[in-house]
mmCIF file of C-alpha atoms in Angstrom:
data_model
loop_
_atom_site.group_PDB
_atom_site.id
_atom_site.type_symbol
_atom_site.label_atom_id
_atom_site.label_comp_id
_atom_site.label_asym_id
_atom_site.label_seq_id
_atom_site.Cartn_x
_atom_site.Cartn_y
_atom_site.Cartn_z
ATOM 1 C CA UNK A 1 2.407 -3.512 21.118
ATOM 2 C CA UNK A 2 -0.399 -2.999 18.643
ATOM 3 C CA UNK A 3 0.352 -3.389 14.937
ATOM 4 C CA UNK A 4 -0.883 -1.234 12.070
ATOM 5 C CA UNK A 5 -0.277 -2.229 8.439
ATOM 6 C CA UNK A 6 -0.320 1.100 6.638
ATOM 7 C CA UNK A 7 -0.242 1.822 2.907
ATOM 8 C CA UNK A 8 1.099 5.050 1.414
ATOM 9 C CA UNK A 9 -0.733 5.741 -1.856
ATOM 10 C CA UNK A 10 -0.586 8.655 -4.277
ATOM 11 C CA UNK A 11 -0.609 9.870 -7.832
ATOM 12 C CA UNK A 12 2.828 10.095 -9.432
ATOM 13 C CA UNK A 13 5.111 12.895 -8.160
ATOM 14 C CA UNK A 14 2.887 13.732 -5.197
ATOM 15 C CA UNK A 15 5.857 13.143 -2.873
ATOM 16 C CA UNK A 16 4.851 9.755 -1.511
ATOM 17 C CA UNK A 17 8.354 8.278 -1.234
ATOM 18 C CA UNK A 18 9.700 11.522 0.223
ATOM 19 C CA UNK A 19 6.952 11.358 2.852
ATOM 20 C CA UNK A 20 7.917 7.768 3.651
ATOM 21 C CA UNK A 21 11.510 8.910 4.094
ATOM 22 C CA UNK A 22 10.396 11.734 6.403
ATOM 23 C CA UNK A 23 8.263 9.369 8.491
ATOM 24 C CA UNK A 24 11.224 7.015 8.971
ATOM 25 C CA UNK A 25 13.441 9.934 9.939
ATOM 26 C CA UNK A 26 10.884 11.281 12.401
ATOM 27 C CA UNK A 27 10.635 7.819 13.997
ATOM 28 C CA UNK A 28 14.419 7.568 14.340
ATOM 29 C CA UNK A 29 14.763 4.637 11.924
ATOM 30 C CA UNK A 30 17.190 6.579 9.698
ATOM 31 C CA UNK A 31 19.629 9.304 10.727
ATOM 32 C CA UNK A 32 19.722 11.140 7.425
ATOM 33 C CA UNK A 33 16.984 11.843 4.903
ATOM 34 C CA UNK A 34 17.428 10.182 1.528
ATOM 35 C CA UNK A 35 16.562 11.858 -1.752
ATOM 36 C CA UNK A 36 14.492 10.522 -4.637
ATOM 37 C CA UNK A 37 16.575 12.580 -7.073
ATOM 38 C CA UNK A 38 19.819 11.189 -5.663
ATOM 39 C CA UNK A 39 18.485 7.617 -5.541
ATOM 40 C CA UNK A 40 19.252 7.311 -1.836
ATOM 41 C CA UNK A 41 15.837 6.545 -0.320
ATOM 42 C CA UNK A 42 15.193 3.502 1.848
ATOM 43 C CA UNK A 43 12.321 2.054 -0.162
ATOM 44 C CA UNK A 44 13.473 2.542 -3.766
ATOM 45 C CA UNK A 45 16.125 -0.163 -3.948
ATOM 46 C CA UNK A 46 16.009 -1.326 -7.579
ATOM 47 C CA UNK A 47 18.625 0.195 -9.895
ATOM 48 C CA UNK A 48 15.884 1.296 -12.273
ATOM 49 C CA UNK A 49 13.970 2.984 -9.444
ATOM 50 C CA UNK A 50 17.074 4.929 -8.416
ATOM 51 C CA UNK A 51 17.881 5.953 -11.991
ATOM 52 C CA UNK A 52 14.334 7.011 -12.897
ATOM 53 C CA UNK A 53 13.359 8.486 -9.533
ATOM 54 C CA UNK A 54 10.102 6.529 -9.389
ATOM 55 C CA UNK A 55 8.738 3.670 -7.318
ATOM 56 C CA UNK A 56 8.189 0.474 -9.312
ATOM 57 C CA UNK A 57 7.843 -2.200 -6.633
ATOM 58 C CA UNK A 58 6.208 -2.025 -3.242
ATOM 59 C CA UNK A 59 8.531 -1.943 -0.259
ATOM 60 C CA UNK A 60 7.874 -2.651 3.421
ATOM 61 C CA UNK A 61 9.537 -0.813 6.289
ATOM 62 C CA UNK A 62 8.631 -0.637 9.940
ATOM 63 C CA UNK A 63 8.811 1.940 12.722
ATOM 64 C CA UNK A 64 7.404 2.399 16.209
ATOM 65 C CA UNK A 65 5.085 5.209 17.287
ATOM 66 C CA UNK A 66 4.459 4.982 20.997
ATOM 67 C CA UNK A 67 2.845 1.621 21.626
ATOM 68 C CA UNK A 68 2.156 1.020 17.925
ATOM 69 C CA UNK A 69 4.365 -0.784 15.411
ATOM 70 C CA UNK A 70 3.606 0.614 11.972
ATOM 71 C CA UNK A 71 4.409 -1.632 9.019
ATOM 72 C CA UNK A 72 4.514 0.915 6.241
ATOM 73 C CA UNK A 73 4.096 -0.221 2.626
ATOM 74 C CA UNK A 74 5.284 2.273 0.016
ATOM 75 C CA UNK A 75 3.532 1.727 -3.315
ATOM 76 C CA UNK A 76 4.118 3.027 -6.867
ATOM 77 C CA UNK A 77 2.284 6.146 -7.982
ATOM 78 C CA UNK A 78 2.593 5.642 -11.735
ATOM 79 C CA UNK A 79 -0.513 4.000 -13.237
ATOM 80 C CA UNK A 80 1.690 1.615 -15.243
ATOM 81 C CA UNK A 81 2.427 -0.186 -11.984
ATOM 82 C CA UNK A 82 -1.117 -0.335 -10.649
ATOM 83 C CA UNK A 83 -0.755 -4.108 -10.131
ATOM 84 C CA UNK A 84 1.702 -3.368 -7.311
ATOM 85 C CA UNK A 85 -0.938 -1.229 -5.624
ATOM 86 C CA UNK A 86 -3.693 -3.793 -6.141
ATOM 87 C CA UNK A 87 -1.845 -6.566 -4.331
ATOM 88 C CA UNK A 88 -1.136 -4.292 -1.356
ATOM 89 C CA UNK A 89 -4.732 -3.142 -0.851
ATOM 90 C CA UNK A 90 -5.753 -6.604 0.317
ATOM 91 C CA UNK A 91 -3.433 -6.536 3.334
ATOM 92 C CA UNK A 92 -3.945 -3.009 4.674
ATOM 93 C CA UNK A 93 -5.507 -1.897 7.939
ATOM 94 C CA UNK A 94 -5.413 1.747 6.883
ATOM 95 C CA UNK A 95 -3.905 4.109 4.338
ATOM 96 C CA UNK A 96 -2.536 7.596 3.818
ATOM 97 C CA UNK A 97 -3.471 9.092 0.456
ATOM 98 C CA UNK A 98 -0.944 11.743 -0.571
ATOM 99 C CA UNK A 99 -2.119 14.636 -2.759
ATOM 100 C CA UNK A 100 0.023 17.477 -4.088
ATOM 101 C CA UNK A 101 -0.979 20.935 -2.873
ATOM 102 C CA UNK A 102 -0.023 22.262 -6.314
ATOM 103 C CA UNK A 103 -1.412 19.698 -8.785
ATOM 104 C CA UNK A 104 -4.344 18.710 -6.580
ATOM 105 C CA UNK A 105 -6.663 15.809 -7.339
ATOM 106 C CA UNK A 106 -5.455 13.781 -10.346
ATOM 107 C CA UNK A 107 -7.021 10.900 -12.264
ATOM 108 C CA UNK A 108 -4.980 8.384 -10.263
ATOM 109 C CA UNK A 109 -6.118 10.040 -7.031
ATOM 110 C CA UNK A 110 -9.722 9.364 -7.984
ATOM 111 C CA UNK A 111 -9.017 5.726 -8.856
ATOM 112 C CA UNK A 112 -7.200 5.095 -5.583
ATOM 113 C CA UNK A 113 -9.725 6.777 -3.306
ATOM 114 C CA UNK A 114 -12.676 5.185 -5.064
ATOM 115 C CA UNK A 115 -11.087 1.779 -4.465
ATOM 116 C CA UNK A 116 -10.240 2.516 -0.835
ATOM 117 C CA UNK A 117 -13.825 3.519 -0.160
ATOM 118 C CA UNK A 118 -15.257 0.518 -1.978
ATOM 119 C CA UNK A 119 -13.123 -1.783 0.166
ATOM 120 C CA UNK A 120 -13.933 0.128 3.346
ATOM 121 C CA UNK A 121 -10.266 0.834 4.113
ATOM 122 C CA UNK A 122 -9.890 3.750 6.565
ATOM 123 C CA UNK A 123 -7.745 6.498 5.048
ATOM 124 C CA UNK A 124 -6.198 9.796 6.034
ATOM 125 C CA UNK A 125 -5.327 12.395 3.388
ATOM 126 C CA UNK A 126 -2.014 14.258 3.460
ATOM 127 C CA UNK A 127 -1.878 17.353 1.241
ATOM 128 C CA UNK A 128 1.843 17.580 0.539
ATOM 129 C CA UNK A 129 4.109 20.320 -0.854
ATOM 130 C CA UNK A 130 2.478 23.265 0.907
ATOM 131 C CA UNK A 131 5.879 24.986 0.680
ATOM 132 C CA UNK A 132 5.946 24.948 -3.139
ATOM 133 C CA UNK A 133 5.106 28.018 -5.179
ATOM 134 C CA UNK A 134 1.537 27.673 -6.397
ATOM 135 C CA UNK A 135 0.376 25.649 -3.388
ATOM 136 C CA UNK A 136 -3.373 26.015 -2.877
ATOM 137 C CA UNK A 137 -4.375 24.032 0.203
ATOM 138 C CA UNK A 138 -7.925 25.407 0.406
ATOM 139 C CA UNK A 139 -8.514 24.726 -3.274
ATOM 140 C CA UNK A 140 -7.302 21.139 -2.900
ATOM 141 C CA UNK A 141 -9.544 20.660 0.140
ATOM 142 C CA UNK A 142 -12.511 21.774 -1.960
ATOM 143 C CA UNK A 143 -11.471 19.378 -4.750
ATOM 144 C CA UNK A 144 -11.349 16.481 -2.301
ATOM 145 C CA UNK A 145 -14.898 17.233 -1.209
ATOM 146 C CA UNK A 146 -16.312 17.943 -4.679
ATOM 147 C CA UNK A 147 -14.383 15.862 -7.222
ATOM 148 C CA UNK A 148 -13.987 12.838 -4.928
ATOM 149 C CA UNK A 149 -17.279 13.346 -3.054
ATOM 150 C CA UNK A 150 -15.377 12.734 0.174
ATOM 151 C CA UNK A 151 -16.636 13.445 3.690
ATOM 152 C CA UNK A 152 -13.456 15.259 4.747
ATOM 153 C CA UNK A 153 -12.435 16.804 8.043
ATOM 154 C CA UNK A 154 -9.667 19.399 7.832
ATOM 155 C CA UNK A 155 -7.428 18.895 10.856
ATOM 156 C CA UNK A 156 -5.958 22.383 10.618
ATOM 157 C CA UNK A 157 -4.997 25.158 8.245
ATOM 158 C CA UNK A 158 -1.874 26.351 6.457
ATOM 159 C CA UNK A 159 0.083 29.486 7.274
ATOM 160 C CA UNK A 160 2.405 30.904 4.623
ATOM 161 C CA UNK A 161 1.332 28.573 1.811
ATOM 162 C CA UNK A 162 3.692 28.599 -1.156
ATOM 163 C CA UNK A 163 6.720 29.739 0.831
ATOM 164 C CA UNK A 164 9.614 27.813 2.459
ATOM 165 C CA UNK A 165 8.180 28.830 5.839
ATOM 166 C CA UNK A 166 4.785 27.236 5.196
ATOM 167 C CA UNK A 167 3.457 25.599 8.361
ATOM 168 C CA UNK A 168 0.528 23.467 9.465
ATOM 169 C CA UNK A 169 -1.568 24.964 12.252
ATOM 170 C CA UNK A 170 -3.781 22.320 13.940
ATOM 171 C CA UNK A 171 -7.358 23.135 14.879
ATOM 172 C CA UNK A 172 -8.396 23.030 18.514
ATOM 173 C CA UNK A 173 -11.187 20.551 17.728
ATOM 174 C CA UNK A 174 -14.295 22.752 17.625
ATOM 175 C CA UNK A 175 -14.133 22.863 13.814
ATOM 176 C CA UNK A 176 -14.790 19.116 13.713
ATOM 177 C CA UNK A 177 -18.293 19.413 15.165
ATOM 178 C CA UNK A 178 -20.111 19.863 11.840
ATOM 179 C CA UNK A 179 -18.401 16.779 10.399
ATOM 180 C CA UNK A 180 -18.728 14.273 13.216
ATOM 181 C CA UNK A 181 -22.336 15.123 14.091
ATOM 182 C CA UNK A 182 -23.390 14.011 10.600
ATOM 183 C CA UNK A 183 -22.791 10.422 11.710
ATOM 184 C CA UNK A 184 -23.386 10.708 15.473
ATOM 185 C CA UNK A 185 -26.950 11.567 16.479
ATOM 186 C CA UNK A 186 -26.158 11.273 20.177
ATOM 187 C CA UNK A 187 -23.390 13.845 19.884
ATOM 188 C CA UNK A 188 -25.631 16.175 17.927
ATOM 189 C CA UNK A 189 -28.421 15.812 20.504
ATOM 190 C CA UNK A 190 -26.014 16.540 23.356
ATOM 191 C CA UNK A 191 -24.820 19.689 21.628
ATOM 192 C CA UNK A 192 -28.378 20.888 20.887
ATOM 193 C CA UNK A 193 -29.592 20.180 24.408
ATOM 194 C CA UNK A 194 -26.626 21.671 26.161
ATOM 195 C CA UNK A 195 -26.061 24.672 23.977
ATOM 196 C CA UNK A 196 -22.404 24.514 24.927
ATOM 197 C CA UNK A 197 -19.252 23.456 23.170
ATOM 198 C CA UNK A 198 -18.703 19.701 23.096
ATOM 199 C CA UNK A 199 -15.466 18.753 24.912
ATOM 200 C CA UNK A 200 -12.568 18.345 22.426
ATOM 201 C CA UNK A 201 -11.785 14.885 23.812
ATOM 202 C CA UNK A 202 -15.281 13.676 22.924
ATOM 203 C CA UNK A 203 -15.010 15.170 19.447
ATOM 204 C CA UNK A 204 -11.675 13.430 18.850
ATOM 205 C CA UNK A 205 -13.062 10.121 20.088
ATOM 206 C CA UNK A 206 -16.026 10.429 17.732
ATOM 207 C CA UNK A 207 -13.721 11.372 14.867
ATOM 208 C CA UNK A 208 -11.499 8.351 15.540
ATOM 209 C CA UNK A 209 -14.481 5.993 15.597
ATOM 210 C CA UNK A 210 -15.855 7.374 12.328
ATOM 211 C CA UNK A 211 -12.451 7.355 10.637
ATOM 212 C CA UNK A 212 -11.965 3.675 11.508
ATOM 213 C CA UNK A 213 -15.310 2.935 9.878
ATOM 214 C CA UNK A 214 -14.232 4.916 6.777
ATOM 215 C CA UNK A 215 -17.135 7.338 7.267
ATOM 216 C CA UNK A 216 -14.855 10.379 7.479
ATOM 217 C CA UNK A 217 -11.407 11.105 6.049
ATOM 218 C CA UNK A 218 -9.285 13.522 8.130
ATOM 219 C CA UNK A 219 -7.085 15.820 6.029
ATOM 220 C CA UNK A 220 -3.620 16.961 7.151
ATOM 221 C CA UNK A 221 -1.426 19.499 5.372
ATOM 222 C CA UNK A 222 2.347 19.644 5.264
ATOM 223 C CA UNK A 223 5.596 19.166 3.425
ATOM 224 C CA UNK A 224 7.668 16.003 3.275
ATOM 225 C CA UNK A 225 10.724 18.092 2.376
ATOM 226 C CA UNK A 226 10.600 20.585 5.254
ATOM 227 C CA UNK A 227 8.835 18.282 7.723
ATOM 228 C CA UNK A 228 5.928 20.677 8.263
ATOM 229 C CA UNK A 229 2.825 18.855 9.473
ATOM 230 C CA UNK A 230 4.498 15.426 9.542
ATOM 231 C CA UNK A 231 4.433 15.090 13.334
ATOM 232 C CA UNK A 232 0.709 15.838 13.300
ATOM 233 C CA UNK A 233 0.188 13.221 10.597
ATOM 234 C CA UNK A 234 2.096 10.624 12.652
ATOM 235 C CA UNK A 235 -0.073 11.420 15.668
ATOM 236 C CA UNK A 236 -3.155 11.071 13.470
ATOM 237 C CA UNK A 237 -2.024 7.688 12.160
ATOM 238 C CA UNK A 238 -1.598 6.424 15.701
ATOM 239 C CA UNK A 239 -4.835 7.893 17.047
ATOM 240 C CA UNK A 240 -7.288 7.610 14.163
ATOM 241 C CA UNK A 241 -6.471 4.423 12.231
ATOM 242 C CA UNK A 242 -7.366 0.936 13.494
ATOM 243 C CA UNK A 243 -4.855 -1.620 14.678
ATOM 244 C CA UNK A 244 -4.549 -4.985 12.981
ATOM 245 C CA UNK A 245 -7.011 -7.567 14.237
ATOM 246 C CA UNK A 246 -7.199 -11.333 14.023
ATOM 247 C CA UNK A 247 -7.228 -14.308 16.382
ATOM 248 C CA UNK A 248 -3.733 -15.783 16.928
ATOM 249 C CA UNK A 249 -5.401 -18.997 18.059
ATOM 250 C CA UNK A 250 -7.598 -19.373 14.975
ATOM 251 C CA UNK A 251 -6.926 -21.249 11.726
ATOM 252 C CA UNK A 252 -4.004 -19.966 9.686
ATOM 253 C CA UNK A 253 -5.147 -17.491 7.033
ATOM 254 C CA UNK A 254 -2.865 -15.166 5.125
ATOM 255 C CA UNK A 255 -2.089 -13.643 1.749
ATOM 256 C CA UNK A 256 1.103 -13.180 -0.253
ATOM 257 C CA UNK A 257 1.427 -9.634 -1.580
ATOM 258 C CA UNK A 258 5.044 -9.526 -2.718
ATOM 259 C CA UNK A 259 7.628 -11.992 -4.031
ATOM 260 C CA UNK A 260 11.315 -11.338 -4.511
ATOM 261 C CA UNK A 261 14.550 -13.259 -4.802
ATOM 262 C CA UNK A 262 17.282 -13.392 -2.165
ATOM 263 C CA UNK A 263 21.042 -13.130 -2.747
ATOM 264 C CA UNK A 264 21.279 -16.847 -3.558
ATOM 265 C CA UNK A 265 18.251 -16.775 -5.866
ATOM 266 C CA UNK A 266 15.907 -18.228 -3.251
ATOM 267 C CA UNK A 267 12.265 -17.154 -3.325
ATOM 268 C CA UNK A 268 11.112 -14.840 -0.521
ATOM 269 C CA UNK A 269 7.363 -14.382 -0.052
ATOM 270 C CA UNK A 270 5.970 -11.408 1.873
ATOM 271 C CA UNK A 271 2.699 -12.365 3.526
ATOM 272 C CA UNK A 272 0.188 -10.736 5.846
ATOM 273 C CA UNK A 273 -1.364 -13.083 8.398
ATOM 274 C CA UNK A 274 -5.027 -12.399 9.162
ATOM 275 C CA UNK A 275 -5.654 -15.278 11.543
ATOM 276 C CA UNK A 276 -3.754 -17.950 13.417
ATOM 277 C CA UNK A 277 -0.057 -18.369 14.156
ATOM 278 C CA UNK A 278 2.385 -19.666 11.544
ATOM 279 C CA UNK A 279 5.573 -21.387 12.680
ATOM 280 C CA UNK A 280 8.764 -22.472 10.999
ATOM 281 C CA UNK A 281 8.385 -26.027 9.624
ATOM 282 C CA UNK A 282 4.595 -25.698 9.390
ATOM 283 C CA UNK A 283 3.062 -27.015 6.176
ATOM 284 C CA UNK A 284 0.732 -24.727 4.244
ATOM 285 C CA UNK A 285 -2.001 -25.556 1.768
ATOM 286 C CA UNK A 286 -1.430 -23.665 -1.479
ATOM 287 C CA UNK A 287 -3.686 -22.935 -4.485
ATOM 288 C CA UNK A 288 -3.993 -25.935 -6.749
ATOM 289 C CA UNK A 289 -4.063 -28.429 -3.892
ATOM 290 C CA UNK A 290 -0.330 -28.547 -3.181
ATOM 291 C CA UNK A 291 1.490 -28.024 0.097
ATOM 292 C CA UNK A 292 4.766 -26.416 1.082
ATOM 293 C CA UNK A 293 6.797 -26.255 4.266
ATOM 294 C CA UNK A 294 7.966 -22.965 5.744
ATOM 295 C CA UNK A 295 11.727 -23.300 6.227
ATOM 296 C CA UNK A 296 12.389 -19.870 7.705
ATOM 297 C CA UNK A 297 10.874 -16.457 8.330
ATOM 298 C CA UNK A 298 11.727 -12.870 9.137
ATOM 299 C CA UNK A 299 8.992 -10.894 10.867
ATOM 300 C CA UNK A 300 8.739 -7.262 9.754
ATOM 301 C CA UNK A 301 9.225 -5.173 12.880
ATOM 302 C CA UNK A 302 10.929 -2.001 14.100
ATOM 303 C CA UNK A 303 13.725 -1.145 13.685
ATOM 304 C CA UNK A 304 14.462 -3.972 11.211
ATOM 305 C CA UNK A 305 13.118 -7.385 10.160
ATOM 306 C CA UNK A 306 14.159 -10.110 12.580
ATOM 307 C CA UNK A 307 14.389 -13.876 12.262
ATOM 308 C CA UNK A 308 11.620 -15.446 14.303
ATOM 309 C CA UNK A 309 10.216 -18.907 14.897
ATOM 310 C CA UNK A 310 6.604 -17.781 14.432
ATOM 311 C CA UNK A 311 4.391 -14.997 13.124
ATOM 312 C CA UNK A 312 0.964 -14.170 14.565
ATOM 313 C CA UNK A 313 -2.242 -12.678 13.183
ATOM 314 C CA UNK A 314 -1.843 -9.041 12.178
ATOM 315 C CA UNK A 315 1.851 -9.268 11.401
ATOM 316 C CA UNK A 316 3.792 -9.327 8.130
ATOM 317 C CA UNK A 317 6.563 -11.852 7.542
ATOM 318 C CA UNK A 318 9.074 -12.711 4.839
ATOM 319 C CA UNK A 319 8.758 -16.477 4.336
ATOM 320 C CA UNK A 320 11.186 -18.997 2.860
ATOM 321 C CA UNK A 321 10.501 -22.429 1.446
ATOM 322 C CA UNK A 322 7.347 -21.594 -0.547
ATOM 323 C CA UNK A 323 8.904 -22.196 -3.956
ATOM 324 C CA UNK A 324 5.602 -22.577 -5.833
ATOM 325 C CA UNK A 325 3.867 -19.516 -4.380
ATOM 326 C CA UNK A 326 2.909 -16.474 -6.456
ATOM 327 C CA UNK A 327 1.749 -12.975 -5.646
ATOM 328 C CA UNK A 328 -1.907 -12.997 -4.615
ATOM 329 C CA UNK A 329 -1.872 -16.585 -3.360
ATOM 330 C CA UNK A 330 -3.769 -17.280 -0.125
ATOM 331 C CA UNK A 331 -2.018 -19.188 2.643
ATOM 332 C CA UNK A 332 -4.231 -21.614 4.529
ATOM 333 C CA UNK A 333 -7.831 -20.485 4.774
ATOM 334 C CA UNK A 334 -8.919 -17.861 2.213
ATOM 335 C CA UNK A 335 -8.389 -14.414 3.768
ATOM 336 C CA UNK A 336 -10.692 -11.375 3.535
ATOM 337 C CA UNK A 337 -10.871 -9.909 0.022
ATOM 338 C CA UNK A 338 -9.336 -13.127 -1.356
ATOM 339 C CA UNK A 339 -9.294 -13.217 -5.157
ATOM 340 C CA UNK A 340 -10.677 -9.701 -5.526
ATOM 341 C CA UNK A 341 -9.511 -7.643 -8.466
ATOM 342 C CA UNK A 342 -9.799 -3.926 -7.839
ATOM 343 C CA UNK A 343 -8.724 -2.477 -11.162
ATOM 344 C CA UNK A 344 -9.653 -3.343 -14.734
ATOM 345 C CA UNK A 345 -7.113 -5.864 -16.062
ATOM 346 C CA UNK A 346 -5.095 -4.914 -19.128
ATOM 347 C CA UNK A 347 -5.996 -6.608 -22.389
ATOM 348 C CA UNK A 348 -2.675 -6.644 -24.221
ATOM 349 C CA UNK A 349 -0.844 -9.743 -25.366
ATOM 350 C CA UNK A 350 2.856 -9.668 -26.109
ATOM 351 C CA UNK A 351 4.838 -12.344 -27.902
ATOM 352 C CA UNK A 352 8.470 -12.447 -26.817
ATOM 353 C CA UNK A 353 11.110 -14.240 -28.859
ATOM 354 C CA UNK A 354 14.766 -14.692 -27.911
ATOM 355 C CA UNK A 355 17.247 -12.888 -30.120
ATOM 356 C CA UNK A 356 19.221 -16.135 -30.233
ATOM 357 C CA UNK A 357 17.500 -19.544 -30.131
ATOM 358 C CA UNK A 358 20.092 -20.750 -27.620
ATOM 359 C CA UNK A 359 18.771 -18.202 -25.112
ATOM 360 C CA UNK A 360 15.239 -19.633 -24.962
ATOM 361 C CA UNK A 361 15.871 -21.343 -21.634
ATOM 362 C CA UNK A 362 17.292 -18.224 -19.995
ATOM 363 C CA UNK A 363 14.459 -16.105 -21.384
ATOM 364 C CA UNK A 364 11.836 -18.502 -20.080
ATOM 365 C CA UNK A 365 13.435 -18.447 -16.616
ATOM 366 C CA UNK A 366 13.488 -14.657 -16.581
ATOM 367 C CA UNK A 367 9.863 -14.421 -17.710
ATOM 368 C CA UNK A 368 8.794 -17.047 -15.194
ATOM 369 C CA UNK A 369 10.312 -15.027 -12.373
ATOM 370 C CA UNK A 370 8.657 -11.895 -13.685
ATOM 371 C CA UNK A 371 5.257 -13.616 -13.851
ATOM 372 C CA UNK A 372 5.496 -14.945 -10.292
ATOM 373 C CA UNK A 373 5.900 -11.369 -9.058
ATOM 374 C CA UNK A 374 3.136 -9.740 -11.099
ATOM 375 C CA UNK A 375 -0.473 -10.916 -10.714
ATOM 376 C CA UNK A 376 -1.397 -9.395 -14.073
ATOM 377 C CA UNK A 377 1.070 -11.478 -16.062
ATOM 378 C CA UNK A 378 0.315 -15.027 -17.137
ATOM 379 C CA UNK A 379 3.032 -17.007 -18.861
ATOM 380 C CA UNK A 380 2.140 -19.862 -21.174
ATOM 381 C CA UNK A 381 3.654 -21.947 -23.927
ATOM 382 C CA UNK A 382 2.472 -21.459 -27.490
ATOM 383 C CA UNK A 383 2.533 -25.009 -28.816
ATOM 384 C CA UNK A 384 0.855 -24.008 -32.071
ATOM 385 C CA UNK A 385 3.869 -21.894 -32.931
ATOM 386 C CA UNK A 386 6.235 -24.522 -31.584
ATOM 387 C CA UNK A 387 7.685 -22.117 -29.119
ATOM 388 C CA UNK A 388 7.721 -21.307 -25.466
ATOM 389 C CA UNK A 389 4.671 -19.333 -24.648
ATOM 390 C CA UNK A 390 5.855 -16.059 -23.536
ATOM 391 C CA UNK A 391 2.592 -14.577 -24.216
ATOM 392 C CA UNK A 392 2.603 -11.933 -21.558
ATOM 393 C CA UNK A 393 -1.050 -11.937 -22.210
ATOM 394 C CA UNK A 394 -2.952 -9.580 -20.002
ATOM 395 C CA UNK A 395 -6.588 -10.448 -20.026
ATOM 396 C CA UNK A 396 -9.342 -12.566 -18.567
ATOM 397 C CA UNK A 397 -8.065 -15.827 -20.020
ATOM 398 C CA UNK A 398 -4.773 -15.794 -18.209
ATOM 399 C CA UNK A 399 -4.597 -18.457 -15.598
ATOM 400 C CA UNK A 400 -2.677 -19.888 -12.723
ATOM 401 C CA UNK A 401 -3.574 -22.916 -10.614
ATOM 402 C CA UNK A 402 -5.910 -21.829 -7.893
ATOM 403 C CA UNK A 403 -6.917 -18.582 -9.559
ATOM 404 C CA UNK A 404 -10.265 -18.456 -11.333
ATOM 405 C CA UNK A 405 -10.531 -17.356 -14.921
ATOM 406 C CA UNK A 406 -11.347 -13.709 -15.238
ATOM 407 C CA UNK A 407 -9.474 -12.840 -12.071
ATOM 408 C CA UNK A 408 -7.152 -10.499 -13.889
ATOM 409 C CA UNK A 409 -4.326 -12.993 -14.473
ATOM 410 C CA UNK A 410 -3.191 -12.410 -18.048
ATOM 411 C CA UNK A 411 -1.553 -14.999 -20.194
ATOM 412 C CA UNK A 412 1.686 -14.620 -22.062
ATOM 413 C CA UNK A 413 3.244 -16.193 -25.130
ATOM 414 C CA UNK A 414 6.836 -16.800 -25.763
ATOM 415 C CA UNK A 415 7.509 -18.434 -29.098
#
């Protein structure tokens, strides 16, 4: 089985979590579609997420598509939680950028796509909500090409836009010729010499190769609510995006992109492995020169995470025993994109004081756990004010062992 680590990215309210739910349903992982409004989706598990109907923390789910295991990472769309998106970008093989067919390209859309292109991450675009009144699929396609300066390839057209019966009608392939020949001189020469239509199979192969190099971004249209176009998107994910690479026999190299606490308060670190094979009881070199032993792991796989004795390059695992690890930490050898900050760090500093002096210890513990999960929060003690630094300082001076100054780790003061 090949593995694909796929990110779902979008501006807020584009329908990203609903699309994730539809993808899981189409793959047979869930029997019934959850609702963002009802707080019943698979990936929004925090109480606050369910109450507010927004994604705050990234979530990882897995499903199988033919011979491909897709590890899907659902990310927040609200710009306030851009740090969640930043940590995920470093572990992706490909992405689906969701855009609303009504609202079109938003400021967050531009930020996300600009970053994807700068990092060379292959991405498909899914224009969602074609069934909503006011849907304008052709207008959004033009915005993608003009406002984002994207080399896009429309994979079909929409029938009945703005109605509950809206449907995605795939192209037969001939419409792709103008796009793929821009980056394939041999294909263009064959077409000019022959004067005949290029076989669809050759066009699709050229499109797949160019998509994997992030030269072209195929655009699908559909609706996460009705399911229109979702099967075509799934087929596109399998065919057009690259599988995870890496040498299982090489040196261990990975990155932690999420940290959470288990039922007993134990730390669980989600890590993508880029190289090597990591086994239970292996010792890992951590930032700052320390080491930690892996005491257990669950490998993310379809239909559910499973306890395993090892995880190989390309896979994602939930690791136990790494008590000192923080989000963004490398494991073993520095991985690709290690230490990169993709978005401008915030520059605010907040001083947090306990309402009751007796609660200082509990407040420090809570802030420490918050800081270990957010790469843009740095917690420090403010000795000058004779208090615990809870300076949630967000700026270039924030620090953490193993992370260079200016890497976007803010500091924080808690007097």
